mmCIF file of C-alpha atoms in Angstrom:
data_model
loop_
_atom_site.group_PDB
_atom_site.id
_atom_site.type_symbol
_atom_site.label_atom_id
_atom_site.label_comp_id
_atom_site.label_asym_id
_atom_site.label_seq_id
_atom_site.Cartn_x
_atom_site.Cartn_y
_atom_site.Cartn_z
ATOM 1 C CA MET A 225 62.993 -37.672 -5.970
ATOM 2 C CA SER A 226 66.699 -38.379 -6.096
ATOM 3 C CA LYS A 227 68.272 -40.539 -8.756
ATOM 4 C CA ALA A 228 69.222 -43.291 -6.343
ATOM 5 C CA GLU A 229 71.850 -45.871 -7.048
ATOM 6 C CA LEU A 230 71.817 -48.453 -4.286
ATOM 7 C CA ARG A 231 74.378 -51.099 -3.392
ATOM 8 C CA THR A 232 74.116 -54.255 -1.371
ATOM 9 C CA GLN A 233 76.785 -56.820 -0.655
ATOM 10 C CA ARG A 234 76.130 -58.512 -4.018
ATOM 11 C CA LEU A 235 74.007 -56.144 -6.093
ATOM 12 C CA LEU A 236 73.996 -52.741 -7.733
ATOM 13 C CA LEU A 237 70.500 -51.282 -8.041
ATOM 14 C CA ARG A 238 70.460 -48.620 -10.726
ATOM 15 C CA ARG A 239 68.019 -46.726 -12.831
ATOM 16 C CA GLN A 240 66.779 -48.788 -15.732
ATOM 17 C CA ARG A 241 68.287 -48.282 -19.160
ATOM 18 C CA PRO A 242 67.001 -49.098 -22.641
ATOM 19 C CA GLU A 243 69.568 -51.905 -22.893
ATOM 20 C CA ASP A 244 67.835 -53.661 -19.961
ATOM 21 C CA ALA A 245 64.857 -54.369 -22.226
ATOM 22 C CA ALA A 246 66.266 -57.652 -23.548
ATOM 23 C CA ASP A 247 66.670 -59.114 -20.048
ATOM 24 C CA LEU A 248 63.293 -57.732 -18.970
ATOM 25 C CA ALA A 249 61.697 -59.376 -22.007
ATOM 26 C CA VAL A 250 63.179 -62.779 -21.111
ATOM 27 C CA THR A 251 62.037 -62.384 -17.503
ATOM 28 C CA GLY A 252 58.560 -61.158 -18.456
ATOM 29 C CA ALA A 253 58.031 -63.997 -20.943
ATOM 30 C CA ASP A 254 59.171 -66.684 -18.487
ATOM 31 C CA PRO A 255 56.359 -69.127 -17.537
ATOM 32 C CA LEU A 256 56.686 -68.493 -13.766
ATOM 33 C CA THR A 257 56.637 -64.736 -14.259
ATOM 34 C CA GLN A 258 53.623 -65.139 -16.522
ATOM 35 C CA ARG A 259 51.849 -67.273 -13.938
ATOM 36 C CA PHE A 260 52.340 -64.964 -10.966
ATOM 37 C CA THR A 261 52.409 -61.404 -12.303
ATOM 38 C CA GLY A 262 50.190 -59.156 -14.343
ATOM 39 C CA VAL A 263 52.593 -58.760 -17.269
ATOM 40 C CA PRO A 264 50.993 -59.239 -20.699
ATOM 41 C CA ARG A 265 50.755 -62.899 -21.701
ATOM 42 C CA ASP A 266 52.573 -62.225 -24.968
ATOM 43 C CA TYR A 267 55.369 -60.250 -23.251
ATOM 44 C CA SER A 268 57.974 -59.175 -25.780
ATOM 45 C CA ALA A 269 60.973 -56.915 -26.215
ATOM 46 C CA GLU A 270 58.553 -54.173 -27.286
ATOM 47 C CA HIS A 271 56.671 -54.482 -23.988
ATOM 48 C CA ALA A 272 59.964 -54.303 -22.115
ATOM 49 C CA ARG A 273 61.106 -51.183 -24.021
ATOM 50 C CA ALA A 274 57.756 -49.511 -23.283
ATOM 51 C CA TYR A 275 58.061 -50.460 -19.602
ATOM 52 C CA VAL A 276 61.538 -48.909 -19.333
ATOM 53 C CA ALA A 277 60.331 -45.693 -21.002
ATOM 54 C CA HIS A 278 57.242 -45.570 -18.774
ATOM 55 C CA ALA A 279 59.355 -46.224 -15.664
ATOM 56 C CA GLU A 280 61.550 -43.258 -16.568
ATOM 57 C CA ARG A 281 58.523 -40.975 -16.929
ATOM 58 C CA ARG A 282 57.119 -42.199 -13.574
ATOM 59 C CA TRP A 283 60.484 -41.526 -11.902
ATOM 60 C CA ILE A 284 60.652 -37.995 -13.319
ATOM 61 C CA ARG A 285 57.094 -37.246 -12.115
ATOM 62 C CA GLY A 286 57.787 -38.760 -8.657
ATOM 63 C CA VAL A 287 54.977 -41.301 -8.896
ATOM 64 C CA GLY A 288 57.067 -44.450 -9.211
ATOM 65 C CA VAL A 289 60.590 -45.766 -9.165
ATOM 66 C CA ALA A 290 62.085 -48.764 -10.945
ATOM 67 C CA TRP A 291 65.520 -50.290 -10.601
ATOM 68 C CA THR A 292 67.506 -52.932 -12.354
ATOM 69 C CA ALA A 293 69.414 -54.981 -9.796
ATOM 70 C CA ALA A 294 72.568 -56.373 -11.365
ATOM 71 C CA GLU A 295 75.241 -58.565 -9.860
ATOM 72 C CA LEU A 296 78.119 -56.422 -8.627
ATOM 73 C CA ALA A 297 80.682 -59.012 -9.687
ATOM 74 C CA THR A 298 79.452 -59.485 -13.260
ATOM 75 C CA GLY A 299 77.036 -56.637 -14.053
ATOM 76 C CA ARG A 300 74.490 -59.257 -15.112
ATOM 77 C CA TYR A 301 70.793 -58.352 -14.785
ATOM 78 C CA ALA A 302 69.157 -60.252 -11.904
ATOM 79 C CA VAL A 303 65.997 -58.519 -10.660
ATOM 80 C CA ASN A 304 63.586 -55.757 -11.598
ATOM 81 C CA VAL A 305 62.261 -53.897 -8.527
ATOM 82 C CA ASP A 306 59.686 -51.153 -8.686
ATOM 83 C CA LEU A 307 57.818 -48.902 -6.297
ATOM 84 C CA ARG A 308 54.283 -47.926 -7.185
ATOM 85 C CA ASP A 309 51.318 -46.228 -5.590
ATOM 86 C CA LEU A 310 53.679 -43.769 -3.913
ATOM 87 C CA ASP A 311 51.668 -41.720 -1.433
ATOM 88 C CA TRP A 312 53.930 -38.809 -0.489
ATOM 89 C CA ASN A 313 51.407 -37.435 2.018
ATOM 90 C CA GLY A 314 50.716 -40.706 3.821
ATOM 91 C CA ARG A 315 54.288 -41.957 3.233
ATOM 92 C CA THR A 316 53.232 -45.373 1.950
ATOM 93 C CA ALA A 317 54.062 -47.339 -1.198
ATOM 94 C CA GLU A 318 53.849 -50.769 -2.774
ATOM 95 C CA VAL A 319 56.799 -52.761 -4.079
ATOM 96 C CA GLY A 320 56.913 -55.361 -6.817
ATOM 97 C CA TYR A 321 59.694 -57.418 -8.342
ATOM 98 C CA MET A 322 60.506 -59.918 -11.075
ATOM 99 C CA THR A 323 63.548 -62.151 -10.820
ATOM 100 C CA ALA A 324 65.392 -63.320 -13.913
ATOM 101 C CA PRO A 325 64.935 -67.074 -14.346
ATOM 102 C CA TRP A 326 68.677 -67.715 -13.985
ATOM 103 C CA ALA A 327 68.843 -65.696 -10.719
ATOM 104 C CA ARG A 328 66.052 -67.423 -8.799
ATOM 105 C CA GLY A 329 66.883 -69.119 -5.514
ATOM 106 C CA ARG A 330 69.947 -66.946 -4.821
ATOM 107 C CA GLY A 331 68.288 -64.444 -2.472
ATOM 108 C CA TYR A 332 68.723 -61.537 -4.881
ATOM 109 C CA ALA A 333 65.081 -60.415 -4.856
ATOM 110 C CA GLY A 334 64.907 -60.175 -1.060
ATOM 111 C CA GLU A 335 68.245 -58.387 -0.931
ATOM 112 C CA ALA A 336 67.138 -55.881 -3.556
ATOM 113 C CA VAL A 337 63.722 -55.282 -1.959
ATOM 114 C CA GLN A 338 65.307 -54.725 1.440
ATOM 115 C CA ALA A 339 67.730 -52.157 -0.048
ATOM 116 C CA VAL A 340 64.819 -50.310 -1.665
ATOM 117 C CA ALA A 341 62.887 -50.372 1.611
ATOM 118 C CA ARG A 342 65.837 -48.887 3.524
ATOM 119 C CA TRP A 343 66.175 -46.154 0.889
ATOM 120 C CA LEU A 344 62.458 -45.379 1.076
ATOM 121 C CA PHE A 345 62.367 -45.313 4.902
ATOM 122 C CA GLU A 346 65.716 -43.645 5.643
ATOM 123 C CA ARG A 347 66.004 -41.158 2.791
ATOM 124 C CA HIS A 348 62.349 -40.292 2.267
ATOM 125 C CA GLY A 349 60.765 -40.922 5.664
ATOM 126 C CA PHE A 350 58.161 -43.408 4.477
ATOM 127 C CA SER A 351 56.339 -45.362 7.162
ATOM 128 C CA ARG A 352 54.965 -48.405 5.292
ATOM 129 C CA LEU A 353 55.817 -50.537 2.309
ATOM 130 C CA GLN A 354 53.256 -53.046 1.054
ATOM 131 C CA LEU A 355 53.714 -56.151 -1.054
ATOM 132 C CA ARG A 356 51.007 -58.368 -2.557
ATOM 133 C CA VAL A 357 51.714 -61.986 -3.494
ATOM 134 C CA SER A 358 49.660 -64.726 -5.098
ATOM 135 C CA PRO A 359 48.768 -67.424 -2.538
ATOM 136 C CA ALA A 360 50.206 -69.990 -4.971
ATOM 137 C CA ASN A 361 53.578 -68.199 -5.248
ATOM 138 C CA ASN A 362 55.505 -69.804 -2.400
ATOM 139 C CA ALA A 363 58.865 -68.506 -3.620
ATOM 140 C CA SER A 364 57.671 -64.900 -3.578
ATOM 141 C CA GLN A 365 56.205 -65.380 -0.111
ATOM 142 C CA ARG A 366 59.648 -66.559 1.068
ATOM 143 C CA VAL A 367 61.227 -63.471 -0.524
ATOM 144 C CA ALA A 368 58.843 -61.220 1.405
ATOM 145 C CA GLU A 369 59.465 -62.983 4.691
ATOM 146 C CA LYS A 370 63.259 -63.084 4.282
ATOM 147 C CA ALA A 371 63.197 -59.341 3.517
ATOM 148 C CA GLY A 372 61.435 -58.779 6.857
ATOM 149 C CA PHE A 373 57.855 -58.280 5.682
ATOM 150 C CA VAL A 374 55.012 -59.328 7.969
ATOM 151 C CA ARG A 375 52.046 -61.215 6.570
ATOM 152 C CA GLU A 376 48.837 -59.287 7.260
ATOM 153 C CA GLY A 377 46.154 -61.330 5.565
ATOM 154 C CA LEU A 378 44.327 -62.058 2.352
ATOM 155 C CA ALA A 379 43.031 -59.281 0.112
ATOM 156 C CA ARG A 380 40.129 -60.826 -1.756
ATOM 157 C CA ALA A 381 39.752 -60.015 -5.466
ATOM 158 C CA SER A 382 42.777 -57.738 -5.151
ATOM 159 C CA ILE A 383 44.490 -57.778 -8.545
ATOM 160 C CA ALA A 384 42.462 -58.587 -11.667
ATOM 161 C CA GLY A 385 39.941 -60.364 -9.462
ATOM 162 C CA GLU A 386 42.556 -62.641 -7.908
ATOM 163 C CA ASP A 387 43.079 -63.005 -4.170
ATOM 164 C CA MET A 388 46.461 -61.831 -2.902
ATOM 165 C CA ILE A 389 48.350 -62.204 0.344
ATOM 166 C CA VAL A 390 49.216 -58.785 1.756
ATOM 167 C CA TYR A 391 52.563 -58.236 3.449
ATOM 168 C CA SER A 392 53.847 -55.025 5.002
ATOM 169 C CA LEU A 393 57.163 -53.666 6.152
ATOM 170 C CA ILE A 394 57.626 -50.723 8.498
ATOM 171 C CA PRO A 395 60.915 -49.120 9.555
ATOM 172 C CA SER A 396 61.096 -50.965 12.880
ATOM 173 C CA ASP A 397 60.910 -54.319 11.025
ATOM 174 C CA LEU A 398 64.368 -53.585 9.606
ATOM 175 C CA ALA A 399 66.004 -52.872 12.965
#
């Protein structure tokens, strides 16, 4: 898998670095992130450092990809985007993201996810990208919809026994 650096109008998506751990720790410990993601409830800088190291190993093995999306103008961390459950035979994957508290409401997450989707579809020939969202997370549902994802339904007891709304994106959705 190539070492992709992606650019949008406002963001640079790059491979994560150890120095991203501080911003990841703040994002992971944020109450909204805690409420709507599976990050550990006591999320710390140590968790963030372990995540960055694990993301690098997943990238090297071709089983996952994680980016830090930073503002082009300032270089400031805004969003963490990762691909998981990469199925190279079936050409499907799942995407997840966490937005820094300061960056919420600016459209950065949708912009970053859409850039990742284009990279996955155009460079690697994938045919489907899935996203699961808590029914209570209205902001994340808006991110999915603004990025072009189509709501498919409810996956009962999907993540840690919690119901999740399933969204999908296929190449023709980005046309």
